[in-house]
């Protein structure tokens, strides 16, 4: 990561050609953004513009962001997406209301995530 003293010496003129004397560390703003993006990439999968960076074990794969504009979902996909949207709305309602949240916890017991448990409960119901 960039040291605090280096971050103070941000230089944007003439970037990427730096015109300041070499005795101090200077970074252009784009370089700082790039360093921050690289730090994110090291930790997990990410998207930068139209590029997707995926991690598979210790290997990193760079690919183009998929174009889904020509994809037409089937009737079954539409139904499942709608059902999942309803499940998300249900889980958010429970999670955001302290009364409903407490009632849910009394009914199911202590859980790591009320939101995830409510989502699971809704999706396991028979329709």
PDB file of C-alpha atoms in Angstrom, residues 73-82:
ATOM      1  CA  UNK A  73     -34.496 -15.862 -20.480  1.00  0.00           C
ATOM      2  CA  UNK A  74     -36.895 -18.806 -20.627  1.00  0.00           C
ATOM      3  CA  UNK A  75     -40.247 -18.752 -18.846  1.00  0.00           C
ATOM      4  CA  UNK A  76     -38.826 -20.923 -16.073  1.00  0.00           C
ATOM      5  CA  UNK A  77     -35.881 -18.533 -15.576  1.00  0.00           C
ATOM      6  CA  UNK A  78     -38.260 -15.569 -15.354  1.00  0.00           C
ATOM      7  CA  UNK A  79     -40.377 -17.387 -12.741  1.00  0.00           C
ATOM      8  CA  UNK A  80     -37.322 -18.297 -10.656  1.00  0.00           C
ATOM      9  CA  UNK A  81     -35.926 -14.764 -10.853  1.00  0.00           C
ATOM     10  CA  UNK A  82     -39.272 -13.340  -9.721  1.00  0.00           C
TER      11      UNK A  82
END
